[in-house]
CSV table of C-alpha atoms in Angstrom, one decimal:
chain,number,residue,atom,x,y,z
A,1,UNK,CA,-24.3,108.5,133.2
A,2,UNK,CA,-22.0,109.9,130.6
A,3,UNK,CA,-22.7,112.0,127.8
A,4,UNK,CA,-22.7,109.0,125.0
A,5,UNK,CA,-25.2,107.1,127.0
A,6,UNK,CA,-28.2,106.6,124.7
A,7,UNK,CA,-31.1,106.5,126.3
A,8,UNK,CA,-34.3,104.3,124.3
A,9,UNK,CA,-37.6,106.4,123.3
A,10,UNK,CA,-40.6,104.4,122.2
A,11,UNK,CA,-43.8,105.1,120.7
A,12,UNK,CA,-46.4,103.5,123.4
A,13,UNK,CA,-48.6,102.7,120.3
A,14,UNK,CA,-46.9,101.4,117.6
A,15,UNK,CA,-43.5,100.1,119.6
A,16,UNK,CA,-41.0,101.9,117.5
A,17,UNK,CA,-38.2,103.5,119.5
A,18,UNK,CA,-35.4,105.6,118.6
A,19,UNK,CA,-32.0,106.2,120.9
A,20,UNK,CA,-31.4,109.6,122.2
A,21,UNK,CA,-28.5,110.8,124.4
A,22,UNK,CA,-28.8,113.2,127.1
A,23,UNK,CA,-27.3,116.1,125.2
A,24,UNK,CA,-29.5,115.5,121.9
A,25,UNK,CA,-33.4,116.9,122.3
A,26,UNK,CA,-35.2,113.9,121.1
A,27,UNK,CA,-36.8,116.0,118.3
A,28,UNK,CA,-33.6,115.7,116.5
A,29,UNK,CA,-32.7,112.3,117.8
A,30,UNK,CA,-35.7,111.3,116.2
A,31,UNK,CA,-35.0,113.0,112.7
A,32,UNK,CA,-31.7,111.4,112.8
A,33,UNK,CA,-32.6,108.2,113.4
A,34,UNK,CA,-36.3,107.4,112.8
A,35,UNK,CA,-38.2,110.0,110.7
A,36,UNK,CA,-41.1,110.3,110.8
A,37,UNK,CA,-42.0,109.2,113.9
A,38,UNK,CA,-43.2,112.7,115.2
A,39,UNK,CA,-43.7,115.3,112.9
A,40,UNK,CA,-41.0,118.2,112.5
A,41,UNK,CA,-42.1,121.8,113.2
A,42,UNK,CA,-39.8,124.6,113.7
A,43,UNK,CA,-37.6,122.8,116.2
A,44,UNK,CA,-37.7,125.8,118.3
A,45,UNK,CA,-40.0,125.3,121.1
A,46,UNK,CA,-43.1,127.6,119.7
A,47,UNK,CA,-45.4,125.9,117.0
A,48,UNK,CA,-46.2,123.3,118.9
A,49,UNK,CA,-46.7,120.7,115.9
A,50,UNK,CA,-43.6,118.4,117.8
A,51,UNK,CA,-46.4,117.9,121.2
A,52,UNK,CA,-46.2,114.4,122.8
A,53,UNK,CA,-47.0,113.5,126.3
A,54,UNK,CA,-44.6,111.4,128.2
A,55,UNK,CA,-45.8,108.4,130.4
A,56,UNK,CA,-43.0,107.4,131.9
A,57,UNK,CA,-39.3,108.5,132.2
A,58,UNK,CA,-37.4,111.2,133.5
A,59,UNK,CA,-36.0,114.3,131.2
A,60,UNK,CA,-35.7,117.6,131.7
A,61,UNK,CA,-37.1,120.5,129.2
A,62,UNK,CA,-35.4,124.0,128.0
A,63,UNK,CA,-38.1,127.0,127.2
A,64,UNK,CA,-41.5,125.8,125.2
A,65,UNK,CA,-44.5,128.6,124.1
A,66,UNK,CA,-47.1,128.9,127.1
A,67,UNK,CA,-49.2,128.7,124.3
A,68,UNK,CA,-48.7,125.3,122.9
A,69,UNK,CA,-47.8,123.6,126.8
A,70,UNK,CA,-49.4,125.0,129.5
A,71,UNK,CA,-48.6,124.9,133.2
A,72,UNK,CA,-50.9,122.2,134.0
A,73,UNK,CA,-50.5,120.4,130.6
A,74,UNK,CA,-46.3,120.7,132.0
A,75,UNK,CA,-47.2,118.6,135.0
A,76,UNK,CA,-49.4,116.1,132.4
A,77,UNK,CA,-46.1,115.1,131.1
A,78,UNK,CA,-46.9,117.4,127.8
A,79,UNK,CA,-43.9,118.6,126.1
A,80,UNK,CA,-42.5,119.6,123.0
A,81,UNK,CA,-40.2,116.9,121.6
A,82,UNK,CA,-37.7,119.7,120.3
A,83,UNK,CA,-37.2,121.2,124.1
A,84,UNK,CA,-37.3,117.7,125.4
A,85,UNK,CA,-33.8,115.7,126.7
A,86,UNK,CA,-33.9,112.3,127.9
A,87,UNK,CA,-32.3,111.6,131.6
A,88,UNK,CA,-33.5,107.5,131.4
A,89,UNK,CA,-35.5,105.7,128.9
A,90,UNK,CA,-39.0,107.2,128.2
A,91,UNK,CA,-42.2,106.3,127.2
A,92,UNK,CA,-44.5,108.6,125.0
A,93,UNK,CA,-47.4,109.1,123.0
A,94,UNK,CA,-48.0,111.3,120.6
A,95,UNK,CA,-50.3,114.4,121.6
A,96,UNK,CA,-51.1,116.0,117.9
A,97,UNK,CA,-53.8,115.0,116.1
A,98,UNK,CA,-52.9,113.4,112.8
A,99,UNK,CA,-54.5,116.1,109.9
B,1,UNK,CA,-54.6,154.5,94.5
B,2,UNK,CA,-51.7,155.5,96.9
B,3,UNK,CA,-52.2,157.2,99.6
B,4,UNK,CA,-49.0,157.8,101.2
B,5,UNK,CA,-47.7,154.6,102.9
B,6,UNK,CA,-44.5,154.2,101.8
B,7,UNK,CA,-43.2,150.8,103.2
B,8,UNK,CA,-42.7,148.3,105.6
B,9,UNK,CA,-41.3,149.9,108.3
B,10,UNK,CA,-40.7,147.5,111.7
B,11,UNK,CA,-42.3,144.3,113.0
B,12,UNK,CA,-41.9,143.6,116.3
B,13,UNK,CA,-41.4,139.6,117.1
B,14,UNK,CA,-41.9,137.9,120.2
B,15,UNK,CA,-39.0,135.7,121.4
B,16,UNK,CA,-39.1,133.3,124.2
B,17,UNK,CA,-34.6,133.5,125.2
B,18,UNK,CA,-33.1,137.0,123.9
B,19,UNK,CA,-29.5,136.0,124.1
B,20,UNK,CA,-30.7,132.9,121.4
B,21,UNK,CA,-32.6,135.3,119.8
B,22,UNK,CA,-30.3,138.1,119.4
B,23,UNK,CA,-27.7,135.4,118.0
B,24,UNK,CA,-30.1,134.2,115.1
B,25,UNK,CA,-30.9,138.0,113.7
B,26,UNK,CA,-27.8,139.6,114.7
B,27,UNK,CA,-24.9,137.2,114.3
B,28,UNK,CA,-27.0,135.0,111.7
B,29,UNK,CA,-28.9,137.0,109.9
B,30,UNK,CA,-26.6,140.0,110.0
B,31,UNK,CA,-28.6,142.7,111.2
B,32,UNK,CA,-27.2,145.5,113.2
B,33,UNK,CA,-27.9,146.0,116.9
B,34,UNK,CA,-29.0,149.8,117.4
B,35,UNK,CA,-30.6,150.1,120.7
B,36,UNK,CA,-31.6,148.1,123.6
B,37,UNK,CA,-34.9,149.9,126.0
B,38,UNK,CA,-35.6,149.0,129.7
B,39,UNK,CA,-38.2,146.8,129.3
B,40,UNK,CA,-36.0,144.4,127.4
B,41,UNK,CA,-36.5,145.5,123.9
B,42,UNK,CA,-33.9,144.9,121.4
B,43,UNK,CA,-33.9,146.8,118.1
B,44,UNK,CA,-31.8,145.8,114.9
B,45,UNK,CA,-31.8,147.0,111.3
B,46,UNK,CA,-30.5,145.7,107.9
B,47,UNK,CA,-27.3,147.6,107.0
B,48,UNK,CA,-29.1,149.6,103.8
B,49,UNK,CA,-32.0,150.7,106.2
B,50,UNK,CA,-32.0,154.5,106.7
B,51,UNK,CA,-34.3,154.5,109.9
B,52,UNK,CA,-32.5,153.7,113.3
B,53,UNK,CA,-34.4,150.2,113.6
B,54,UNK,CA,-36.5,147.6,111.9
B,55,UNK,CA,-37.0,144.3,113.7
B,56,UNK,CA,-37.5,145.1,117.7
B,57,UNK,CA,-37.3,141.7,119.8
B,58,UNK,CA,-39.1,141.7,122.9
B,59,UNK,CA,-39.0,139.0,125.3
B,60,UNK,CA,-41.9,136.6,126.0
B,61,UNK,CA,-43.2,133.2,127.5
B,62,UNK,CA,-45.0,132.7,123.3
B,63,UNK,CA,-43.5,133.3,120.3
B,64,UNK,CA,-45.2,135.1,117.2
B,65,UNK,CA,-45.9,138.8,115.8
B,66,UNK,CA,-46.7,141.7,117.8
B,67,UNK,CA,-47.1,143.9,115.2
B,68,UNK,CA,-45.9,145.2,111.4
B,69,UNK,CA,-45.2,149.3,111.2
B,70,UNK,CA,-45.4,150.8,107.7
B,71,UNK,CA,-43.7,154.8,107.6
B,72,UNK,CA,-46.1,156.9,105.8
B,73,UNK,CA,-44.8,160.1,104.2
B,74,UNK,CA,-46.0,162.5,106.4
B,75,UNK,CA,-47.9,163.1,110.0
B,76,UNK,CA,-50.7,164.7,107.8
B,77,UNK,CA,-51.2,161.5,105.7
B,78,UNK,CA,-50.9,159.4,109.1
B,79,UNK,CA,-53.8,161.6,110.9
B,80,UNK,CA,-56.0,161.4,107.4
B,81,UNK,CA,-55.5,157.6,107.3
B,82,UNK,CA,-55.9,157.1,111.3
B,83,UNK,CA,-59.6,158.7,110.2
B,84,UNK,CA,-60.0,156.5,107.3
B,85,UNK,CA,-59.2,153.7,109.4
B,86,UNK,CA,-61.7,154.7,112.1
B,87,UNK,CA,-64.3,154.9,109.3
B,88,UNK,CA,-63.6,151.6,108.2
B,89,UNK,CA,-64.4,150.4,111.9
B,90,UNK,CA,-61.0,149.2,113.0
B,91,UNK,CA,-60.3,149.7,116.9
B,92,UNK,CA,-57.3,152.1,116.1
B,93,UNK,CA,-55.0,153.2,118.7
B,94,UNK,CA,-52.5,156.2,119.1
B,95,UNK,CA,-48.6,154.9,120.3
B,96,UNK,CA,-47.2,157.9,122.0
B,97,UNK,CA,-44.1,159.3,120.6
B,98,UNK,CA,-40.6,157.3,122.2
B,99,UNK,CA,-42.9,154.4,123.3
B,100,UNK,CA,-40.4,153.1,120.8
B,101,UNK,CA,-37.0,154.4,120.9
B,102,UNK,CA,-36.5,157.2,118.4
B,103,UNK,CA,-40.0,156.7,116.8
B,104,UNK,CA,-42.5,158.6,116.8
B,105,UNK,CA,-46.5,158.5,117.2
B,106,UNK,CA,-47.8,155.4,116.0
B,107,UNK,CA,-51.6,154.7,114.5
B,108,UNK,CA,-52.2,151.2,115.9
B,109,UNK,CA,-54.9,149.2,114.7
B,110,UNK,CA,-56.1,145.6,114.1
B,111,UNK,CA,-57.1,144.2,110.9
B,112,UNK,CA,-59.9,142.0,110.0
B,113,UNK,CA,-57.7,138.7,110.0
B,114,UNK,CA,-56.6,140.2,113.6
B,115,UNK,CA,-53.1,141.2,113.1
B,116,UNK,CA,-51.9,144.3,114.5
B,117,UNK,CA,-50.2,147.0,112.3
B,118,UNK,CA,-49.2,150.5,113.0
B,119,UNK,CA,-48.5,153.5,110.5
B,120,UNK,CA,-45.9,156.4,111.7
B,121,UNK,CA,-44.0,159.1,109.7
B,122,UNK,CA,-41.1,159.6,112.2
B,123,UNK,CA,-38.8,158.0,112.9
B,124,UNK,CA,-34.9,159.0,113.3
B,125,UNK,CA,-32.9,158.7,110.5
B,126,UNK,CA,-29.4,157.2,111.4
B,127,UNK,CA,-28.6,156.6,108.1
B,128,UNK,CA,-27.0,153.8,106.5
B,129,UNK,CA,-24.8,151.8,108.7
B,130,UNK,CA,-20.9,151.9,108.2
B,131,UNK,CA,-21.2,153.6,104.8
B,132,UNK,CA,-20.7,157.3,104.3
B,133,UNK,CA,-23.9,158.9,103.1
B,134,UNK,CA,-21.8,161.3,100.5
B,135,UNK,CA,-20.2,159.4,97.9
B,136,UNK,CA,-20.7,155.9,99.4
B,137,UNK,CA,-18.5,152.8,99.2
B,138,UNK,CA,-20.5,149.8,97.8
B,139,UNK,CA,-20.5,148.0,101.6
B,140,UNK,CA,-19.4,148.2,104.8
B,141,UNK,CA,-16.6,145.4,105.3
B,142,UNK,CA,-17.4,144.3,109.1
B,143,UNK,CA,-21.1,142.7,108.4
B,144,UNK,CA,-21.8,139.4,109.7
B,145,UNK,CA,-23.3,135.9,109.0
B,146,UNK,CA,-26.0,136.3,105.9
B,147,UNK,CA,-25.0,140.2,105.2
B,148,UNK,CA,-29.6,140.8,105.4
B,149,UNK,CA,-29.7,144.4,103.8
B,150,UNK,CA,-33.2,145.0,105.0
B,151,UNK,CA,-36.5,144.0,106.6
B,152,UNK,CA,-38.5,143.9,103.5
B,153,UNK,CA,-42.0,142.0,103.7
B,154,UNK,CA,-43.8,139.5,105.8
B,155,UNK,CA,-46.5,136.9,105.2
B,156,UNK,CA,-49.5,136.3,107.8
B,157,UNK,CA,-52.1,133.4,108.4
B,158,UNK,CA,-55.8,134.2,108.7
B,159,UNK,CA,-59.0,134.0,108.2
B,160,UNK,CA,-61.2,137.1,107.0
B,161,UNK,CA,-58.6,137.8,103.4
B,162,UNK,CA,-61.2,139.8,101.7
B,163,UNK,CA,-61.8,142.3,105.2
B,164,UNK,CA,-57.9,142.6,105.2
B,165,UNK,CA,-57.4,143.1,101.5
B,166,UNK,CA,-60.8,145.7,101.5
B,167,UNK,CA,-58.9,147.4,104.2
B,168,UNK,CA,-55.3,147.3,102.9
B,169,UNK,CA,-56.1,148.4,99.1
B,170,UNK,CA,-59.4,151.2,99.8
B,171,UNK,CA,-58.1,152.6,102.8
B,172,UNK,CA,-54.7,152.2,102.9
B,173,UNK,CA,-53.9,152.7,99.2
B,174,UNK,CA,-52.1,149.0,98.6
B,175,UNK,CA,-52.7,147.4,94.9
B,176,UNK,CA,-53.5,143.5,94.5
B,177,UNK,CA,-50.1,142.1,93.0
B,178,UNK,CA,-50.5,138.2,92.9
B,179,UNK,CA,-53.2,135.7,94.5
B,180,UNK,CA,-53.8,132.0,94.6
B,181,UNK,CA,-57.5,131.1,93.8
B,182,UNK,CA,-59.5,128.4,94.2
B,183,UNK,CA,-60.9,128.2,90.8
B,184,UNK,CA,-63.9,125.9,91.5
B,185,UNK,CA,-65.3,128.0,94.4
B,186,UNK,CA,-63.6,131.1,93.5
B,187,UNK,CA,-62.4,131.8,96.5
B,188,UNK,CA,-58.9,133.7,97.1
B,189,UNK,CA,-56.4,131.7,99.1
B,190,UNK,CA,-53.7,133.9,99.0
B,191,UNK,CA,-53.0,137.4,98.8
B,192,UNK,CA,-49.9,139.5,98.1
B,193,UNK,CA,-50.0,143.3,98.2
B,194,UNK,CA,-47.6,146.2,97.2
B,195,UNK,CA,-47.4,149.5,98.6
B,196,UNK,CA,-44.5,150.2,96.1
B,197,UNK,CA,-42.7,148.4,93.0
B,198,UNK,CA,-42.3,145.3,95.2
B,199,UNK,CA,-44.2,141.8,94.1
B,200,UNK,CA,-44.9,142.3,97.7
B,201,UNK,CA,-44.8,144.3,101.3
B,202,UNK,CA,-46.9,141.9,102.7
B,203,UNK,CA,-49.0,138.9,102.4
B,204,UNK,CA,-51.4,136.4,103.6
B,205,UNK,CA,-52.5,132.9,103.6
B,206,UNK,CA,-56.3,131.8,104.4
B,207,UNK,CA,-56.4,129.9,107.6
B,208,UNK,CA,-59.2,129.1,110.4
B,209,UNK,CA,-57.2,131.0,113.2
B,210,UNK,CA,-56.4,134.8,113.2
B,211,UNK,CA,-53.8,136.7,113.8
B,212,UNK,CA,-51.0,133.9,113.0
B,213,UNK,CA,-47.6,134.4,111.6
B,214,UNK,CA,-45.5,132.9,108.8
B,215,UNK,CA,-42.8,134.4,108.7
B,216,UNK,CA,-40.6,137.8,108.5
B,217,UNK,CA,-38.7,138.2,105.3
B,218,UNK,CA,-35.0,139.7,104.6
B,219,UNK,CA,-33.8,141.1,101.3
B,220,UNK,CA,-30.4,139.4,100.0
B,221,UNK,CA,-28.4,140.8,97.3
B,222,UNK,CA,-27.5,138.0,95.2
B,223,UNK,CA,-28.6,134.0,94.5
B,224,UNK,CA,-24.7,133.6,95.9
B,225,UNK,CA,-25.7,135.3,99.3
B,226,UNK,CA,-29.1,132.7,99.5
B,227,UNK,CA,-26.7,129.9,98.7
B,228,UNK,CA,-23.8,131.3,101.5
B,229,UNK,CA,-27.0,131.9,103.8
B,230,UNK,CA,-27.7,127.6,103.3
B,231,UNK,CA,-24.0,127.4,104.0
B,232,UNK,CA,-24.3,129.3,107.2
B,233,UNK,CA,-27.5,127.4,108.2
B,234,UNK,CA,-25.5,123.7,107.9
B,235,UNK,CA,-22.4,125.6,109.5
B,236,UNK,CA,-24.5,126.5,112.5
B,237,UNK,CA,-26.9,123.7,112.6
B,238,UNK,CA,-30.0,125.8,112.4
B,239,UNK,CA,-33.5,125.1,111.8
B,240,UNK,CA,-34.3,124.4,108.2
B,241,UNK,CA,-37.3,124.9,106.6
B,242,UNK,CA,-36.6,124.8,103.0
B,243,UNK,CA,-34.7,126.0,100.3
B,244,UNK,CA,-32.4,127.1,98.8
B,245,UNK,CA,-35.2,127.4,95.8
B,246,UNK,CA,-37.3,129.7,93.9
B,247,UNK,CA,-41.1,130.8,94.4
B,248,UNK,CA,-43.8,130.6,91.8
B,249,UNK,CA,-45.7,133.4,93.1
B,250,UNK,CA,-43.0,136.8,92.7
B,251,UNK,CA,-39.8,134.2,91.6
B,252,UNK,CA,-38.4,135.3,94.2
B,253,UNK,CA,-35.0,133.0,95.2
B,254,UNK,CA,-35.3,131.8,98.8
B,255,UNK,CA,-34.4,129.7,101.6
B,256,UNK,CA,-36.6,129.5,104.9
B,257,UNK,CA,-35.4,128.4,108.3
B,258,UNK,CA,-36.8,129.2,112.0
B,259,UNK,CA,-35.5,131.3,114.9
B,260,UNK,CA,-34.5,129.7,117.8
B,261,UNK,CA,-38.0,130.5,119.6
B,262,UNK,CA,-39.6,129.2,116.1
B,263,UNK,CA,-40.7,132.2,114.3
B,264,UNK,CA,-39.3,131.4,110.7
B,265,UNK,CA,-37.0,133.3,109.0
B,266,UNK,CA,-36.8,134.2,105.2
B,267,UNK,CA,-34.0,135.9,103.2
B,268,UNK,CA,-34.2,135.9,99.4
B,269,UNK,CA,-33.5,137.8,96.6
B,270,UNK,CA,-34.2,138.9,93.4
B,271,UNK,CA,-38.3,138.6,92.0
B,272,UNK,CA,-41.1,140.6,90.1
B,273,UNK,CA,-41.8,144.1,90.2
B,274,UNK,CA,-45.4,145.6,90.0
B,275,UNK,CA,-46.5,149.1,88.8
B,276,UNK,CA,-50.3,150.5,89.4
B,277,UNK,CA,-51.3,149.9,85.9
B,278,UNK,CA,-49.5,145.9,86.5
B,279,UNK,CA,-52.9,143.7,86.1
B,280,UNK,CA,-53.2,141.2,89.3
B,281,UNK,CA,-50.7,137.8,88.8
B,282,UNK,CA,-53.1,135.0,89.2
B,283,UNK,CA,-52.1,131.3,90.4
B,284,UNK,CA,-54.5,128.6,90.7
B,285,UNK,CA,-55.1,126.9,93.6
B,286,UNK,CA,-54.2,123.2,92.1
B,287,UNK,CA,-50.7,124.3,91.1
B,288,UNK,CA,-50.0,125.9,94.8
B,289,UNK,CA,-47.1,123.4,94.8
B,290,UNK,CA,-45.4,125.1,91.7
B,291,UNK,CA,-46.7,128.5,93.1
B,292,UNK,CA,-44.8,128.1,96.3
B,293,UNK,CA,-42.0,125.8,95.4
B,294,UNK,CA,-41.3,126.0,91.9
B,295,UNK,CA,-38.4,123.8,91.3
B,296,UNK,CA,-40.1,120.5,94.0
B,297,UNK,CA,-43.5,121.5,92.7
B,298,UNK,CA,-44.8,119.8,95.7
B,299,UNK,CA,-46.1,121.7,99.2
B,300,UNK,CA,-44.3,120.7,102.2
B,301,UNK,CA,-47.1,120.6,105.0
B,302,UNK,CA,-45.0,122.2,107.4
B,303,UNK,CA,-45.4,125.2,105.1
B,304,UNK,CA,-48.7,125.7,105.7
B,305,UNK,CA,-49.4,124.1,109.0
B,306,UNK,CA,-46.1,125.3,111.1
B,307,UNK,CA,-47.0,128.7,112.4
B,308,UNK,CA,-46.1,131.2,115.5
């Protein structure tokens, strides 16, 4: 795959989906594109309001807080949408409670 | 009263990739890098600061606050207040000397909201960086990204405000400068305390969970330098919070963003001053939009929910 491959990310409950390329995390893809669709924290991998669990898909994941994903949540398919990057089309759904 | 704390001194800040995090304060923010220890540790300082460091990044797998350091005036004052403090029923712990490079013995202890804070009187004074300390230029010409001058305040979540202000303003000899209240229940929402003329050295927000942090504040000189500091933001694509605006509480002039591990960032400049005699600046807690954001008038959740 090259670098402007977009890859589709959807919501598993509402349907919506947003286009992310492999070098974008899908945090920001998401801001870009359809806000609103997860909520923006510090985009930094350490408040964890960004939290989603992925269902299917393959991506790969740069440093998160132990506190806000652990270990085990990590092999749940937990992540942090900001230290997320798509390598196919995913499916997700969103794993912070709405306030 | 005072009683000999004379300022915010060092925090040290967990980050979760040093060679990001070293890029944000050094090359961004425009502190200077002093020291490096061997467990990691880096240690920077804003260019006015006289001590060898203020902000010490150590490494970590969770972002967030280790602790806030205040310099008192003297090791007398530290051993009365470390006794004080032990009165009051805080766990208090003694720092040995160079556990810290070039600082000395450090009163540790925990306040009611569970933050950790430390007092000291030593610490090695380098001196102002790349100005001459007898008939000084105005600035030193090689400073980078936002030009910070100095570590100057932070604000902190949690939940037991009236321990931590009992604490901070009988024992330690702080003064109430501004709070938020709830005028129907009566209850104090926010807190900002002085230790000197400063609107504020530190402050806190109510909130359920202890020992959580906002953010880590940096003094600019000018409203320019907050609007060059937005330039450098977009230039670099950092993480914006908000801003560039002005606060309600203090009038500061400000402009929020995050480090790359997601401890947020703050430099502003400019705001209120507060004397002893300075009756407490009271905001109520239906105008907290205007009290934070004065210009939007309107809270932005992620101000008050995104936290390290």
């Amino acid at each position: 795959m090259d670098q402007a491959t977009k890859y589709k990310v959807k919501d598993r409950e509402t349907g919506e989906y947003f286009e992310c390329s492999q070098e974008q995390s899908l945090l920001v893809a998401m801001e870009r594109t359809h806000p609103g669709l997860i909520k923006v924290g510090c985009r930094g991998g350490g408040c964890g309001t960004c939290k989603i669990r992925v269902l299917e898909g393959d991506y790969i994941t740069k440093v998160m807080s132990k506190a806000q994903v652990s270990e085990q949540e990590k092999q749940l398919g937990y992540v942090l949408a900001c230290r997320a990057y798509p390598r196919s089309d995913l499916l997700f759904e969103l794993a912070v409670q709405e306030q | 009263m005072r009683k000999g704390v004379m300022r915010p001194g060092h925090i040290q800040l967990r980050v979760m990739d040093m060679d990001e995090a070293v890029i944000h304060y050094r090359d961004r923010l425009g502190l200077i890098e002093t020291d490096r220890d061997d467990s990691g540790r880096v240690y920077l300082k804003g260019w006015t600061e006289l001590d060898a460091f203020s902000v010490v990044l150590r490494p970590a797998d969770e972002p967030g606050m280790d602790f806030m350091g205040f310099k008192v005036v003297s090791t007398e004052a530290m051993n009365q207040l470390k006794q004080e403090l032990v009165d009051f029923g805080c766990p208090v712990e003694v720092i040995p000397a160079g556990e810290l490079n070039q600082c000395g013995e450090r009163v540790r202890f925990e306040a009611p909201t569970g933050h950790m804070f430390e007092l000291y009187a030593d610490k090695e004074q380098t001196g102002k960086w790349g100005v001459q300390p007898n008939n000084p230029d105005a600035w030193p010409e090689e400073l980078k990204g936002m030009r910070a001058q100095r570590f100057d305040h932070c604000l902190l979540y949690g939940d037991d405000l009236d321990g931590a202000l009992d604490l901070f303003v009988n024992v330690l000899g702080f003064q109430l400068s501004e709070e938020v209240v709830d005028t129907e229940s009566g209850v104090r929402v926010a807190q900002f305390i002085s230790c000197s003329m400063k609107a504020h050295d530190l402050a806190w927000v109510r909130h359920p969970e202890k020992n959580k942090f906002h953010h880590a504040s940096f003094y600019l000189e000018t409203w320019g330098d907050v609007l060059r500091a937005a330039d450098l933001i977009s230039m670099h694509d950092m993480s914006l919070d908000i801003g560039p605006t002005r606060h309600g509480l203090t009038h500061g002039q400000t402009i929020y963003f995050f480090d790359p591990s997601g401890n947020r960032s703050e430099v502003f400049c400019g705001g209120d001053y507060t004397y002893p005699d300075h009756p407490v600046v009271t905001w109520d807690a239906d105008k907290l939009g205007k009290a934070i954001f004065y210009h939007d008038r309107v809270l932005n959740e992620r101000f008050l929910s995104v936290l390290t």
